[in-house]
């Protein structure tokens, strides 16, 4: 039997993929089974609902949702599941992601979305936060995550400046 997917990444458009790539890369580096889908809250709402409806039964424990503009994707997903949803605002309009940030972070009380920074840093942190959530009940992942962070610290310590 194949390993169940633990993290589902959903984006509103293929154009979001480049921004979400750091999340994919970190999940890969940490050995976390994941999948990525293009599903839009306003362009493919029925298919999005179907994806979210089956997510828990398929083993998904955290969802990452990235979208730009009036970004309701993460909030709509959160409205249909109790799986934790991490939202990544994406710069896709002349408002440079601020529109998306406010759309995602300003969820009304009662349906939370954990909101990360705009763009690639937010995508990377969404994956790391997903890893931290999963590591609460996975000691081996906790060790991999600890090693990943130690390696980042080592990279900083090895940086040199020009004379
Ligand atoms: C949003 O509109 C997507 O998440 C994307 O960030 C933005 C632009 O989508 P495309 O016009 O590139 O498909 O729904």
PDB file of C-alpha atoms in Angstrom, residues 52-127:
ATOM      1  CA  UNK A  52     -11.782  18.940   0.789  1.00  0.00           C
ATOM      2  CA  UNK A  53     -14.623  16.524   1.574  1.00  0.00           C
ATOM      3  CA  UNK A  54     -12.409  13.508   0.976  1.00  0.00           C
ATOM      4  CA  UNK A  55      -9.152  14.952   2.378  1.00  0.00           C
ATOM      5  CA  UNK A  56      -9.425  13.656   5.938  1.00  0.00           C
ATOM      6  CA  UNK A  57     -10.368  10.134   4.908  1.00  0.00           C
ATOM      7  CA  UNK A  58      -7.343  10.084   2.611  1.00  0.00           C
ATOM      8  CA  UNK A  59      -5.078  10.885   5.574  1.00  0.00           C
ATOM      9  CA  UNK A  60      -4.395  14.567   4.982  1.00  0.00           C
ATOM     10  CA  UNK A  61      -3.556  16.261   8.293  1.00  0.00           C
ATOM     11  CA  UNK A  62      -2.619  19.783   7.196  1.00  0.00           C
ATOM     12  CA  UNK A  63      -3.646  21.823   4.179  1.00  0.00           C
ATOM     13  CA  UNK A  64      -1.693  24.672   2.626  1.00  0.00           C
ATOM     14  CA  UNK A  65      -3.689  27.056   0.440  1.00  0.00           C
ATOM     15  CA  UNK A  66      -2.070  29.684  -1.755  1.00  0.00           C
ATOM     16  CA  UNK A  67      -3.979  32.232  -3.787  1.00  0.00           C
ATOM     17  CA  UNK A  68      -3.760  35.785  -5.023  1.00  0.00           C
ATOM     18  CA  UNK A  69      -6.163  38.717  -5.336  1.00  0.00           C
ATOM     19  CA  UNK A  70      -9.369  38.456  -3.294  1.00  0.00           C
ATOM     20  CA  UNK A  71      -8.007  35.207  -1.956  1.00  0.00           C
ATOM     21  CA  UNK A  72     -10.908  33.294  -0.448  1.00  0.00           C
ATOM     22  CA  UNK A  73      -9.431  29.849  -1.183  1.00  0.00           C
ATOM     23  CA  UNK A  74      -7.966  29.207   2.277  1.00  0.00           C
ATOM     24  CA  UNK A  75     -11.086  30.483   4.040  1.00  0.00           C
ATOM     25  CA  UNK A  76     -13.415  28.391   1.909  1.00  0.00           C
ATOM     26  CA  UNK A  77     -11.334  25.285   2.582  1.00  0.00           C
ATOM     27  CA  UNK A  78     -11.326  26.061   6.313  1.00  0.00           C
ATOM     28  CA  UNK A  79     -15.107  26.459   6.178  1.00  0.00           C
ATOM     29  CA  UNK A  80     -15.467  22.875   4.948  1.00  0.00           C
ATOM     30  CA  UNK A  81     -12.983  21.018   7.149  1.00  0.00           C
ATOM     31  CA  UNK A  82     -11.464  20.847  10.617  1.00  0.00           C
ATOM     32  CA  UNK A  83      -8.063  19.985   9.138  1.00  0.00           C
ATOM     33  CA  UNK A  84      -5.735  22.908   9.990  1.00  0.00           C
ATOM     34  CA  UNK A  85      -5.431  25.272   7.006  1.00  0.00           C
ATOM     35  CA  UNK A  86      -2.345  27.405   6.425  1.00  0.00           C
ATOM     36  CA  UNK A  87      -2.844  30.284   4.003  1.00  0.00           C
ATOM     37  CA  UNK A  88      -0.139  31.727   1.779  1.00  0.00           C
ATOM     38  CA  UNK A  89      -0.914  35.135   0.259  1.00  0.00           C
ATOM     39  CA  UNK A  90       0.358  35.484  -3.297  1.00  0.00           C
ATOM     40  CA  UNK A  91       1.180  38.637  -5.193  1.00  0.00           C
ATOM     41  CA  UNK A  92      -0.979  38.451  -8.314  1.00  0.00           C
ATOM     42  CA  UNK A  93      -2.391  41.954  -8.799  1.00  0.00           C
ATOM     43  CA  UNK A  94      -1.273  45.573  -8.707  1.00  0.00           C
ATOM     44  CA  UNK A  95      -1.750  45.449  -4.926  1.00  0.00           C
ATOM     45  CA  UNK A  96       1.292  43.146  -4.697  1.00  0.00           C
ATOM     46  CA  UNK A  97      -0.214  40.556  -2.381  1.00  0.00           C
ATOM     47  CA  UNK A  98      -1.548  42.942   0.234  1.00  0.00           C
ATOM     48  CA  UNK A  99      -5.059  42.207  -1.061  1.00  0.00           C
ATOM     49  CA  UNK A 100      -4.446  38.493  -0.662  1.00  0.00           C
ATOM     50  CA  UNK A 101      -2.827  38.901   2.772  1.00  0.00           C
ATOM     51  CA  UNK A 102      -5.790  40.830   4.119  1.00  0.00           C
ATOM     52  CA  UNK A 103      -8.270  38.416   2.532  1.00  0.00           C
ATOM     53  CA  UNK A 104      -6.610  35.448   4.189  1.00  0.00           C
ATOM     54  CA  UNK A 105      -5.652  36.939   7.556  1.00  0.00           C
ATOM     55  CA  UNK A 106      -8.975  38.634   8.232  1.00  0.00           C
ATOM     56  CA  UNK A 107     -11.051  35.495   8.641  1.00  0.00           C
ATOM     57  CA  UNK A 108     -14.061  36.222  10.812  1.00  0.00           C
ATOM     58  CA  UNK A 109     -14.039  34.672  14.275  1.00  0.00           C
ATOM     59  CA  UNK A 110     -14.866  30.967  14.324  1.00  0.00           C
ATOM     60  CA  UNK A 111     -13.196  29.657  11.167  1.00  0.00           C
ATOM     61  CA  UNK A 112      -9.443  30.046  11.522  1.00  0.00           C
ATOM     62  CA  UNK A 113      -6.790  30.130   8.828  1.00  0.00           C
ATOM     63  CA  UNK A 114      -3.166  30.268   9.952  1.00  0.00           C
ATOM     64  CA  UNK A 115      -1.784  33.005   7.740  1.00  0.00           C
ATOM     65  CA  UNK A 116       1.830  33.208   6.613  1.00  0.00           C
ATOM     66  CA  UNK A 117       3.833  35.953   4.932  1.00  0.00           C
ATOM     67  CA  UNK A 118       3.245  37.028   1.340  1.00  0.00           C
ATOM     68  CA  UNK A 119       5.036  34.973  -1.285  1.00  0.00           C
ATOM     69  CA  UNK A 120       7.866  32.450  -1.167  1.00  0.00           C
ATOM     70  CA  UNK A 121       8.911  33.051   2.469  1.00  0.00           C
ATOM     71  CA  UNK A 122       5.319  32.404   3.499  1.00  0.00           C
ATOM     72  CA  UNK A 123       5.204  29.242   1.384  1.00  0.00           C
ATOM     73  CA  UNK A 124       8.393  27.946   2.987  1.00  0.00           C
ATOM     74  CA  UNK A 125       7.116  28.743   6.459  1.00  0.00           C
ATOM     75  CA  UNK A 126       3.776  27.099   5.734  1.00  0.00           C
ATOM     76  CA  UNK A 127       5.614  23.871   4.975  1.00  0.00           C
TER      77      UNK A 127
END
